[in-house]
Short mmCIF file of C-alpha atoms and ligand atoms in Angstrom, two decimals:
data_model
loop_
_atom_site.label_atom_id
_atom_site.label_comp_id
_atom_site.label_asym_id
_atom_site.label_seq_id
_atom_site.Cartn_x
_atom_site.Cartn_y
_atom_site.Cartn_z
CA MET A 20 5.71 8.90 38.36
CA GLU A 21 4.92 5.49 40.15
CA ASN A 22 1.25 7.01 40.30
CA ILE A 23 0.69 7.24 36.62
CA LYS A 24 -0.35 3.11 37.03
CA SER A 25 -2.66 3.15 39.80
CA TYR A 26 -3.75 6.32 38.62
CA VAL A 27 -4.81 4.17 35.48
CA GLN A 28 -5.98 1.55 37.91
CA GLN A 29 -8.42 3.63 39.21
CA HIS A 30 -10.04 5.40 36.60
CA LYS A 31 -10.20 2.87 33.31
CA ASP A 32 -13.71 2.31 33.23
CA ARG A 33 -14.39 5.92 32.89
CA PHE A 34 -11.42 6.12 30.28
CA ILE A 35 -13.27 3.39 28.48
CA ASN A 36 -16.84 4.60 28.47
CA GLU A 37 -15.39 8.33 27.45
CA LEU A 38 -13.58 6.63 24.40
CA ILE A 39 -16.99 4.88 23.54
CA GLU A 40 -18.66 7.37 23.76
CA LEU A 41 -16.58 9.77 21.26
CA LEU A 42 -16.71 6.10 18.59
CA LYS A 43 -19.67 6.19 19.22
CA ILE A 44 -20.57 9.64 16.66
CA PRO A 45 -19.52 8.77 12.60
CA SER A 46 -17.24 11.10 11.81
CA VAL A 47 -16.30 10.01 8.63
CA SER A 48 -14.93 12.55 6.87
CA ALA A 49 -14.98 11.59 3.60
CA ASP A 50 -18.31 11.88 2.54
CA THR A 51 -20.71 14.45 3.02
CA ALA A 52 -23.59 12.93 4.29
CA TYR A 53 -21.69 12.79 7.70
CA SER A 54 -20.20 16.20 8.05
CA GLN A 55 -22.53 16.80 10.99
CA ASP A 56 -21.18 14.18 12.90
CA VAL A 57 -17.98 15.52 11.87
CA ILE A 58 -18.01 18.76 12.71
CA ASP A 59 -19.71 17.52 16.33
CA THR A 60 -16.50 14.75 16.84
CA ALA A 61 -14.74 17.93 16.04
CA GLU A 62 -16.75 20.09 19.43
CA ALA A 63 -16.84 16.58 21.53
CA VAL A 64 -12.84 16.53 20.93
CA LYS A 65 -12.21 20.61 22.31
CA GLU A 66 -14.70 19.57 25.70
CA SER A 67 -12.29 16.69 26.53
CA LEU A 68 -9.32 19.36 26.34
CA SER A 69 -10.67 21.53 28.20
CA LYS A 70 -10.88 19.08 31.30
CA ALA A 71 -8.81 17.03 30.69
CA GLY A 72 -6.96 20.81 31.70
CA CYS A 73 -5.94 22.65 28.54
CA ASP A 74 -5.77 26.35 29.98
CA TYR A 75 -7.13 26.95 26.19
CA VAL A 76 -8.75 25.81 23.30
CA GLU A 77 -10.17 27.48 20.10
CA THR A 78 -11.72 25.95 17.64
CA CYS A 79 -10.21 26.94 14.42
CA ASP A 80 -12.28 27.27 11.23
CA THR A 81 -10.06 26.02 7.17
CA PRO A 82 -12.12 25.91 4.26
CA GLY A 83 -11.98 22.32 5.63
CA TYR A 84 -13.43 20.63 9.24
CA PRO A 85 -12.22 22.31 11.71
CA ILE A 86 -8.38 21.42 13.63
CA ILE A 87 -9.32 21.43 17.33
CA TYR A 88 -6.06 23.22 18.87
CA GLY A 89 -5.37 23.67 22.49
CA GLU A 90 -2.98 24.41 24.71
CA LYS A 91 -1.08 24.33 29.47
CA ILE A 92 1.64 26.56 28.71
CA ILE A 93 3.08 26.60 32.24
CA ASP A 94 6.84 28.25 31.61
CA PRO A 95 8.07 29.41 28.24
CA ASN A 96 11.08 28.74 29.05
CA LEU A 97 10.62 24.91 29.26
CA PRO A 98 10.59 22.43 26.29
CA THR A 99 7.44 22.49 24.43
CA VAL A 100 5.28 19.08 23.46
CA LEU A 101 3.15 19.52 20.32
CA VAL A 102 1.14 16.65 19.92
CA TYR A 103 -1.21 15.97 16.57
CA GLY A 104 -4.16 12.56 15.81
CA HIS A 105 -6.73 13.14 14.35
CA TYR A 106 -10.70 12.27 15.61
CA ASP A 107 -12.19 11.79 11.70
CA VAL A 108 -12.92 8.34 11.00
CA GLN A 109 -12.66 5.73 7.39
CA PRO A 110 -15.66 5.40 6.08
CA PRO A 111 -17.66 1.32 7.37
CA ASP A 112 -17.48 -0.54 4.41
CA PRO A 113 -18.93 -3.14 3.68
CA LEU A 114 -21.09 -2.99 6.87
CA GLU A 115 -22.65 -6.40 6.24
CA LEU A 116 -19.16 -7.38 7.36
CA TRP A 117 -18.99 -5.93 10.32
CA THR A 118 -19.85 -7.99 13.17
CA SER A 119 -21.21 -5.43 15.34
CA PRO A 120 -21.87 -1.72 14.32
CA PRO A 121 -19.38 0.26 13.22
CA PHE A 122 -20.81 2.54 15.96
CA GLU A 123 -21.69 1.06 18.08
CA PRO A 124 -19.05 -0.03 20.01
CA VAL A 125 -18.81 -3.27 21.70
CA ILE A 126 -16.25 -4.90 23.55
CA LYS A 127 -15.23 -8.40 22.82
CA THR A 128 -12.39 -10.62 23.74
CA THR A 129 -10.46 -12.13 21.02
CA ASP A 130 -6.83 -14.45 20.44
CA ILE A 131 -4.41 -11.23 20.37
CA HIS A 132 -7.00 -9.19 22.78
CA PRO A 133 -7.89 -11.73 25.51
CA GLU A 134 -8.88 -9.10 27.89
CA GLY A 135 -11.19 -7.22 25.36
CA ALA A 136 -11.30 -4.74 22.47
CA ILE A 137 -13.24 -1.84 21.46
CA PHE A 138 -14.46 -2.42 18.91
CA ALA A 139 -15.46 0.02 16.63
CA ARG A 140 -15.09 2.69 13.82
CA GLY A 141 -12.02 4.28 14.78
CA ALA A 142 -11.78 2.50 18.08
CA CYS A 143 -7.35 2.19 17.22
CA ASP A 144 -7.66 4.74 13.61
CA ASP A 145 -7.15 7.58 15.49
CA LYS A 146 -9.58 7.82 18.46
CA GLY A 147 -8.65 5.60 20.70
CA GLN A 148 -4.68 6.18 20.62
CA MET A 149 -5.52 10.27 20.25
CA TYR A 150 -7.49 9.54 23.51
CA MET A 151 -4.78 8.20 25.28
CA HIS A 152 -3.13 11.86 24.56
CA VAL A 153 -6.32 13.57 26.47
CA LYS A 154 -5.85 11.19 29.07
CA ALA A 155 -2.20 11.19 29.85
CA LEU A 156 -2.61 15.00 29.97
CA GLU A 157 -5.64 14.74 32.75
CA TYR A 158 -2.67 12.41 34.81
CA MET A 159 -0.35 14.90 33.95
CA VAL A 160 -2.03 18.57 34.93
CA GLN A 161 -4.34 16.09 38.63
CA ASN A 162 -1.28 14.90 39.71
CA ASN A 163 0.85 17.76 38.84
CA GLU A 164 3.15 16.05 37.12
CA LEU A 165 3.00 18.45 33.43
CA PRO A 166 7.31 18.57 32.90
CA CYS A 167 6.87 20.90 30.18
CA ASN A 168 3.83 23.33 28.03
CA VAL A 169 1.70 20.65 25.52
CA LYS A 170 0.12 22.16 22.63
CA PHE A 171 -2.47 20.28 21.25
CA MET A 172 -3.53 19.98 17.17
CA ILE A 173 -6.57 17.24 16.27
CA GLU A 174 -7.35 17.74 12.89
CA GLY A 175 -10.81 16.75 11.27
CA GLU A 176 -9.14 15.97 7.03
CA GLU A 177 -6.61 13.16 7.53
CA GLU A 178 -8.14 10.34 6.37
CA VAL A 179 -8.93 12.45 2.50
CA GLY A 180 -5.58 13.90 3.15
CA SER A 181 -5.05 16.63 5.18
CA ALA A 182 -5.50 19.02 2.96
CA SER A 183 -6.97 21.59 5.36
CA LEU A 184 -4.18 21.08 7.70
CA ALA A 185 -0.91 21.85 5.04
CA TRP A 186 -3.17 25.52 4.77
CA PHE A 187 -3.32 25.91 8.64
CA VAL A 188 0.79 25.04 8.95
CA GLU A 189 1.62 27.33 6.79
CA ARG A 190 -0.94 29.74 9.16
CA ASN A 191 0.60 29.47 12.42
CA GLN A 192 3.76 28.98 12.68
CA GLU A 193 3.83 31.05 16.07
CA LYS A 194 1.07 29.36 17.10
CA LEU A 195 2.65 25.23 16.96
CA LYS A 196 6.28 26.57 17.91
CA ASN A 197 7.17 23.30 19.82
CA ASP A 198 10.65 20.88 20.73
CA VAL A 199 8.69 17.94 18.84
CA ILE A 200 5.63 16.44 17.35
CA LEU A 201 4.41 13.38 19.37
CA ILE A 202 1.24 11.37 17.51
CA SER A 203 -0.24 8.11 18.38
CA ASP A 204 -1.36 7.17 14.82
CA THR A 205 1.04 4.07 13.76
CA GLY A 206 1.24 0.93 14.76
CA MET A 207 3.95 -1.68 17.03
CA ILE A 208 5.26 -4.95 17.12
CA SER A 209 3.38 -6.46 19.63
CA ASN A 210 1.83 -6.04 23.01
CA GLN A 211 5.34 -8.18 24.48
CA GLN A 212 7.64 -5.92 22.07
CA PRO A 213 6.86 -2.05 21.36
CA SER A 214 9.01 -0.46 18.37
CA ILE A 215 8.31 3.02 17.73
CA THR A 216 8.04 3.82 13.96
CA THR A 217 10.95 5.15 12.28
CA GLY A 218 9.88 6.11 8.64
CA LEU A 219 6.36 6.60 6.81
CA ARG A 220 5.97 6.06 3.38
CA GLY A 221 4.59 8.63 0.66
CA LEU A 222 1.12 8.20 -1.54
CA SER A 223 -0.19 9.37 -4.67
CA TYR A 224 -3.36 8.43 -5.57
CA VAL A 225 -4.52 8.40 -9.15
CA GLU A 226 -7.82 8.25 -10.81
CA VAL A 227 -7.60 7.17 -14.68
CA GLU A 228 -10.58 6.47 -16.98
CA VAL A 229 -10.82 4.31 -20.44
CA THR A 230 -12.92 5.70 -23.16
CA GLY A 231 -13.73 3.44 -25.94
CA PRO A 232 -17.05 3.81 -27.78
CA ASN A 233 -19.25 6.73 -27.35
CA ARG A 234 -22.04 4.27 -25.70
CA ASP A 235 -22.03 0.54 -24.59
CA LEU A 236 -22.63 -2.48 -27.56
CA HIS A 237 -24.33 -5.01 -28.44
CA SER A 238 -20.95 -7.86 -26.82
CA GLY A 239 -21.72 -9.38 -29.91
CA LEU A 240 -22.34 -7.83 -32.87
CA TYR A 241 -19.84 -5.66 -31.82
CA GLY A 242 -16.96 -7.71 -29.20
CA GLY A 243 -13.66 -8.67 -31.59
CA ALA A 244 -13.73 -5.72 -33.43
CA VAL A 245 -13.55 -3.01 -30.99
CA ALA A 246 -11.63 -1.81 -28.20
CA ASN A 247 -13.17 -3.48 -24.77
CA PRO A 248 -12.11 -0.38 -22.11
CA ILE A 249 -12.70 -2.51 -19.96
CA ASN A 250 -10.08 -5.70 -20.91
CA ILE A 251 -8.34 -2.67 -22.20
CA LEU A 252 -7.31 -0.79 -18.72
CA ALA A 253 -7.10 -4.62 -17.48
CA LYS A 254 -3.91 -4.91 -20.09
CA MET A 255 -2.33 -1.75 -19.26
CA ILE A 256 -2.69 -2.44 -15.50
CA ALA A 257 -0.84 -5.30 -15.40
CA SER A 258 2.07 -3.68 -17.74
CA LEU A 259 3.28 -1.61 -14.49
CA HIS A 260 5.03 -5.39 -12.67
CA ASP A 261 7.27 -7.05 -15.02
CA GLU A 262 7.21 -10.94 -14.32
CA ASN A 263 9.32 -9.86 -11.26
CA ASN A 264 7.14 -7.22 -9.64
CA HIS A 265 8.92 -4.31 -10.42
CA ILE A 266 6.87 -1.62 -11.83
CA THR A 267 7.49 -1.03 -14.81
CA ILE A 268 6.94 3.32 -14.74
CA PRO A 269 10.80 5.19 -16.30
CA GLY A 270 11.79 7.20 -13.93
CA PHE A 271 9.92 5.69 -11.36
CA TYR A 272 12.97 4.12 -9.07
CA ASP A 273 15.32 7.26 -10.02
CA LYS A 274 15.14 8.26 -6.71
CA VAL A 275 14.36 5.63 -4.23
CA GLN A 276 16.70 5.79 -2.27
CA GLU A 277 18.39 2.61 -1.18
CA LEU A 278 19.73 0.58 1.96
CA SER A 279 23.22 -0.35 2.25
CA ALA A 280 23.57 -3.59 3.30
CA GLU A 281 24.11 -3.27 6.74
CA GLU A 282 20.67 -1.52 7.18
CA ARG A 283 18.75 -4.41 5.72
CA ALA A 284 20.50 -6.42 8.92
CA GLU A 285 19.66 -4.43 11.15
CA MET A 286 16.20 -4.80 10.04
CA ALA A 287 15.16 -8.16 9.72
CA LYS A 288 16.32 -8.45 13.32
CA ALA A 289 12.83 -7.95 14.24
CA PRO A 290 11.05 -10.72 14.73
CA PHE A 291 8.68 -11.57 12.21
CA SER A 292 7.34 -14.93 11.87
CA LEU A 293 6.66 -15.48 7.94
CA GLU A 294 4.77 -18.47 8.87
CA LYS A 295 1.87 -16.40 11.50
CA TYR A 296 1.81 -13.51 9.03
CA LYS A 297 0.18 -15.31 6.11
CA ASN A 298 -1.85 -17.46 8.01
CA ALA A 299 -4.16 -14.92 9.97
CA LEU A 300 -4.38 -13.71 6.54
CA ASN A 301 -5.21 -17.07 5.20
CA ILE A 302 -2.63 -17.10 2.63
CA ALA A 303 -0.65 -20.11 0.78
CA ASP A 304 2.95 -17.48 0.30
CA VAL A 305 3.97 -14.00 0.14
CA TYR A 306 3.85 -11.76 -3.45
CA GLY A 307 5.81 -8.60 -3.91
CA GLU A 308 9.59 -7.88 -5.05
CA LYS A 309 12.18 -10.38 -6.40
CA GLY A 310 15.19 -9.43 -4.32
CA TYR A 311 13.82 -7.91 -0.90
CA VAL A 312 11.71 -9.77 2.12
CA THR A 313 8.36 -9.35 3.57
CA ASN A 314 9.43 -6.44 5.63
CA GLU A 315 10.84 -4.82 2.78
CA ARG A 316 7.80 -5.06 0.66
CA ASN A 317 6.30 -3.47 2.95
CA SER A 318 8.08 -0.93 3.92
CA ILE A 319 11.53 0.28 2.77
CA ARG A 320 10.04 -0.55 -0.75
CA PRO A 321 7.54 1.51 -3.00
CA THR A 322 4.30 0.15 -4.81
CA LEU A 323 1.69 -0.01 -7.40
CA ASP A 324 -1.67 -0.93 -6.28
CA VAL A 325 -5.33 -1.16 -7.39
CA ASN A 326 -7.53 -0.61 -4.72
CA GLY A 327 -10.85 -0.15 -6.83
CA ILE A 328 -12.27 -0.73 -10.23
CA TRP A 329 -15.07 -0.63 -11.86
CA GLY A 330 -16.64 -0.72 -15.36
CA GLY A 331 -19.44 -2.60 -18.08
CA TYR A 332 -22.11 -4.79 -16.70
CA THR A 333 -21.74 -5.88 -12.76
CA GLY A 334 -26.08 -7.04 -11.43
CA GLU A 335 -27.03 -10.30 -11.05
CA GLY A 336 -27.29 -12.20 -13.51
CA ALA A 337 -25.88 -11.26 -17.41
CA LYS A 338 -25.58 -8.82 -19.13
CA THR A 339 -23.72 -9.35 -23.01
CA VAL A 340 -21.78 -5.97 -23.52
CA ILE A 341 -19.21 -4.03 -24.24
CA ALA A 342 -19.65 -1.14 -22.20
CA SER A 343 -17.59 2.64 -23.10
CA LYS A 344 -15.85 3.48 -19.94
CA ALA A 345 -13.94 1.89 -17.46
CA PHE A 346 -12.90 3.00 -14.41
CA ALA A 347 -9.98 2.42 -11.66
CA LYS A 348 -8.23 3.64 -9.13
CA ILE A 349 -4.73 3.56 -7.63
CA SER A 350 -1.92 4.58 -4.54
CA MET A 351 1.84 4.51 -5.08
CA ARG A 352 3.61 3.93 -2.01
CA LEU A 353 6.42 5.98 -2.04
CA VAL A 354 9.74 5.89 -0.49
CA PRO A 355 12.18 9.41 0.72
CA ASN A 356 13.61 11.23 -2.03
CA GLN A 357 11.09 10.14 -4.18
CA GLU A 358 9.17 13.41 -5.10
CA TRP A 359 5.12 12.75 -5.42
CA GLU A 360 4.24 15.37 -7.63
CA GLU A 361 6.69 14.17 -9.80
CA ILE A 362 5.81 10.32 -9.03
CA THR A 363 1.90 11.53 -9.61
CA GLU A 364 3.48 13.53 -13.27
CA LEU A 365 5.48 10.26 -14.68
CA PHE A 366 2.39 7.77 -13.98
CA THR A 367 0.23 9.93 -16.03
CA LYS A 368 2.41 10.49 -18.86
CA HIS A 369 3.33 6.75 -19.19
CA PHE A 370 0.12 5.64 -18.25
CA THR A 371 -1.50 7.69 -20.85
CA SER A 372 1.19 6.48 -23.38
CA ILE A 373 0.15 2.65 -23.26
CA ALA A 374 -3.05 3.03 -23.99
CA PRO A 375 -3.61 2.00 -27.69
CA ALA A 376 -5.53 3.96 -30.07
CA GLY A 377 -9.12 3.12 -30.15
CA VAL A 378 -9.51 4.61 -26.31
CA THR A 379 -8.64 7.23 -25.15
CA VAL A 380 -6.99 7.97 -20.97
CA LYS A 381 -7.77 10.25 -18.08
CA VAL A 382 -5.83 10.19 -15.38
CA THR A 383 -6.39 12.55 -12.20
CA PRO A 384 -5.04 13.23 -9.61
CA HIS A 385 -5.89 12.65 -5.65
CA HIS A 386 -4.28 13.71 -3.38
CA GLY A 387 -0.04 13.02 -1.75
CA GLY A 388 2.55 13.03 -0.02
CA GLN A 389 6.31 12.78 1.05
CA GLY A 390 7.53 10.29 2.86
CA TYR A 391 8.62 10.35 5.82
CA VAL A 392 12.23 9.18 7.75
CA THR A 393 13.37 9.76 11.05
CA PRO A 394 16.53 8.70 13.32
CA ILE A 395 17.74 7.33 16.01
CA ASP A 396 20.05 9.03 18.79
CA SER A 397 17.36 11.75 18.57
CA ILE A 398 16.41 13.01 21.74
CA GLY A 399 12.72 12.54 20.69
CA TYR A 400 14.16 8.94 20.40
CA GLN A 401 15.50 8.45 23.63
CA ALA A 402 12.87 9.49 25.62
CA ALA A 403 10.38 7.30 24.15
CA ASN A 404 12.14 4.07 24.02
CA LYS A 405 12.60 4.58 27.96
CA ALA A 406 8.78 5.29 28.59
CA TYR A 407 8.81 1.97 26.75
CA THR A 408 11.32 0.24 28.15
CA GLU A 409 9.87 1.10 31.28
CA THR A 410 6.13 0.55 30.57
CA PHE A 411 6.86 -3.32 28.70
CA GLY A 412 10.28 -4.22 29.94
CA VAL A 413 11.88 -4.14 26.84
CA PRO A 414 13.50 -1.84 25.04
CA ALA A 415 11.79 -0.60 21.94
CA ILE A 416 12.41 -1.72 18.00
CA PRO A 417 12.67 1.45 15.60
CA VAL A 418 10.49 -0.11 12.63
CA ARG A 419 10.00 1.35 9.21
CA SER A 420 6.39 1.93 8.86
CA GLY A 421 4.13 0.45 5.23
CA GLY A 422 1.79 3.59 6.27
CA SER A 423 1.74 6.79 5.36
CA ILE A 424 1.20 10.17 6.90
CA PRO A 425 1.34 13.14 4.69
CA ILE A 426 1.59 15.71 7.12
CA VAL A 427 4.53 14.73 8.72
CA ALA A 428 6.82 15.33 5.88
CA LEU A 429 5.30 19.24 5.61
CA PHE A 430 5.31 19.49 9.95
CA GLU A 431 9.19 18.98 9.97
CA LYS A 432 9.50 21.20 6.47
CA GLU A 433 7.32 24.40 8.00
CA LEU A 434 7.93 23.78 11.24
CA LYS A 435 11.24 22.46 12.00
CA SER A 436 11.13 19.72 13.86
CA LYS A 437 11.37 15.56 14.80
CA THR A 438 7.81 13.86 14.65
CA ILE A 439 7.99 11.06 17.51
CA LEU A 440 5.40 8.15 16.28
CA MET A 441 3.85 6.86 19.37
CA GLY A 442 1.75 4.23 18.44
CA PHE A 443 0.02 1.69 20.43
CA GLY A 444 -1.96 -0.37 18.03
CA LEU A 445 -1.10 -3.97 15.97
CA ASP A 446 -1.12 -4.61 12.95
CA SER A 447 -4.06 -7.30 13.79
CA ASP A 448 -6.73 -4.24 14.88
CA ALA A 449 -8.08 -4.42 11.85
CA ILE A 450 -7.76 -1.19 10.14
CA HIS A 451 -9.80 0.82 7.20
CA SER A 452 -11.27 -3.06 7.76
CA PRO A 453 -14.72 -3.99 8.63
CA ASN A 454 -13.90 -5.04 11.71
CA GLU A 455 -11.45 -2.01 13.44
CA HIS A 456 -10.83 -2.92 17.34
CA PHE A 457 -8.41 -1.28 19.66
CA GLY A 458 -7.19 -2.80 23.28
CA ILE A 459 -8.07 -2.36 26.06
CA PHE A 460 -4.13 -3.48 26.84
CA ASN A 461 -2.70 -1.06 24.24
CA TYR A 462 -5.64 1.83 25.44
CA LEU A 463 -4.76 2.11 28.56
CA LYS A 464 -0.62 1.13 28.20
CA GLY A 465 -0.87 4.52 26.15
CA ILE A 466 -1.78 6.09 28.48
CA GLU A 467 0.51 5.10 30.99
CA THR A 468 3.58 5.98 28.90
CA ILE A 469 2.90 8.98 27.76
CA PRO A 470 3.38 10.92 30.15
CA LEU A 471 7.01 9.14 30.73
CA PHE A 472 7.91 10.30 27.30
CA TYR A 473 7.05 13.90 28.85
CA LYS A 474 9.72 13.36 31.82
CA TYR A 475 12.39 12.00 29.92
CA PHE A 476 12.01 14.05 26.61
CA VAL A 477 12.71 17.11 29.57
CA GLU A 478 15.01 15.78 31.67
CA LEU A 479 17.08 15.35 28.40
CA SER A 480 16.25 17.67 26.32
CA LYS A 481 18.28 19.87 30.28
N1 LIG B 188 -2.87 5.80 10.32
C1 LIG B 188 -2.85 5.54 9.05
C2 LIG B 188 -1.77 5.88 9.01
C3 LIG B 188 -0.48 4.79 9.70
C4 LIG B 188 -1.06 3.27 10.51
C5 LIG B 188 0.84 5.12 9.37
C6 LIG B 188 -1.07 2.23 10.53
C7 LIG B 188 1.96 4.00 10.00
C8 LIG B 188 0.46 2.18 11.06
C9 LIG B 188 -3.11 7.15 8.90
O1 LIG B 188 -4.88 7.78 9.20
C10 LIG B 188 -3.89 6.36 7.12
O2 LIG B 188 -4.84 6.21 7.17
N2 LIG B 188 -3.44 7.13 6.54
C11 LIG B 188 -3.82 6.78 4.56
C12 LIG B 188 -3.40 8.59 3.80
C13 LIG B 188 -4.14 9.25 3.89
C14 LIG B 188 -3.29 10.22 2.79
C15 LIG B 188 -5.84 8.60 3.03
C16 LIG B 188 -2.97 5.76 3.94
O3 LIG B 188 -1.47 5.76 4.67
O4 LIG B 188 -3.16 4.66 3.50
MN1 LIG B 189 -5.35 7.04 11.71
MN1 LIG B 190 -6.46 5.90 8.67
#
């Protein structure tokens, strides 16, 4: 595959421009105001797959946004790679913090990306990373180097919990039959040190509502005499962690898979600078569960975080008021063996039980999913490692990530195949934040590395 490097060099401007066109469509799945754009993006993805060389493409209707399916079957006796990605993106707000509009992609340089990065919502998560696979297919088809069968399944609801994808996978087991699932929707350590994600955390996401008096009250006339839902909510939330930052929900840790000392020592070998980490975030110190280091706290340990909290008066100036209601959105990141539905129940039971008389509490579950870990001795992992080693000049390091792609555990359960997470993003790419970007280096390197995965996967499967 000497060719791939020169093919990428020759076509890189077009590759970048095609991605920019895709990024211009605001496919925000969380907000119905964008629903036509989400559908338009699906169609653009479909067209790109047929142009890249799929023999068959289909818009699969679901109860929600469509799933784009594409395939090129060259020989039923050869292995089949199933590529998964998502064409939906996170909402872009807060808009005022973007240095250029989120859906008007521009290339700018940064300290980490001296060769430039594309700034736009979805640049890294996941349009840019998904599109690397489309261009890798184009290369393999154009140059007669596709060594096996390939199927694509690109969905539009990943950022809102993948409900329709679960529905689709259950109903299309035969169609989706494969030997390995390949996903680029994660990150790597740095542009000098590739890594392969071997674990994802699970998730339980809930919303809570605390109700006190039947109406907003004058905070002078009633203050001190009735429960203030905002004070109470703050107190209840604070009580969910103890002085060691352990989570206090009874039973929360019961099923947590503890790592052996050897496994933790292995993890500690991954390059990491606490100083750089703190500097990048402008914080004086890190914070978290006692007994664990930063790289453990954000990957192998479960967490509980408030994602949003509101209630009462937040407008200009001061208003003296005790609100009738207070709200919060809370996410719990889970680790292997914790069952997300069980954790949601434990949370609900505990949170309701700690409410003092004088308020009522309502807990509404949003979505969730199971965590995932994958072994490093599989053919898929070995193939990915060989591919990275060839394009980066150094072997990849296995790393467990703190993020979640809940559908991966479902793939294993329903389709009985392992997922290989070949991510090319960086933590500094600001996914879900203002000024999300994806390095040009990373985008092109991804396109270069993916065909090698196919090559080595087929070789090792023989
Ligand atoms: N691509 C991310 C997940 C991710 C990013 C994993 C980087 C590892 C490294 C995905 O799009 C995402 O944002 N997932 C959500 C969960 C989903 C149910 C909304 C998440 O992790 O918050
Ligand atoms: Mn993603
Ligand atoms: Mn995301």
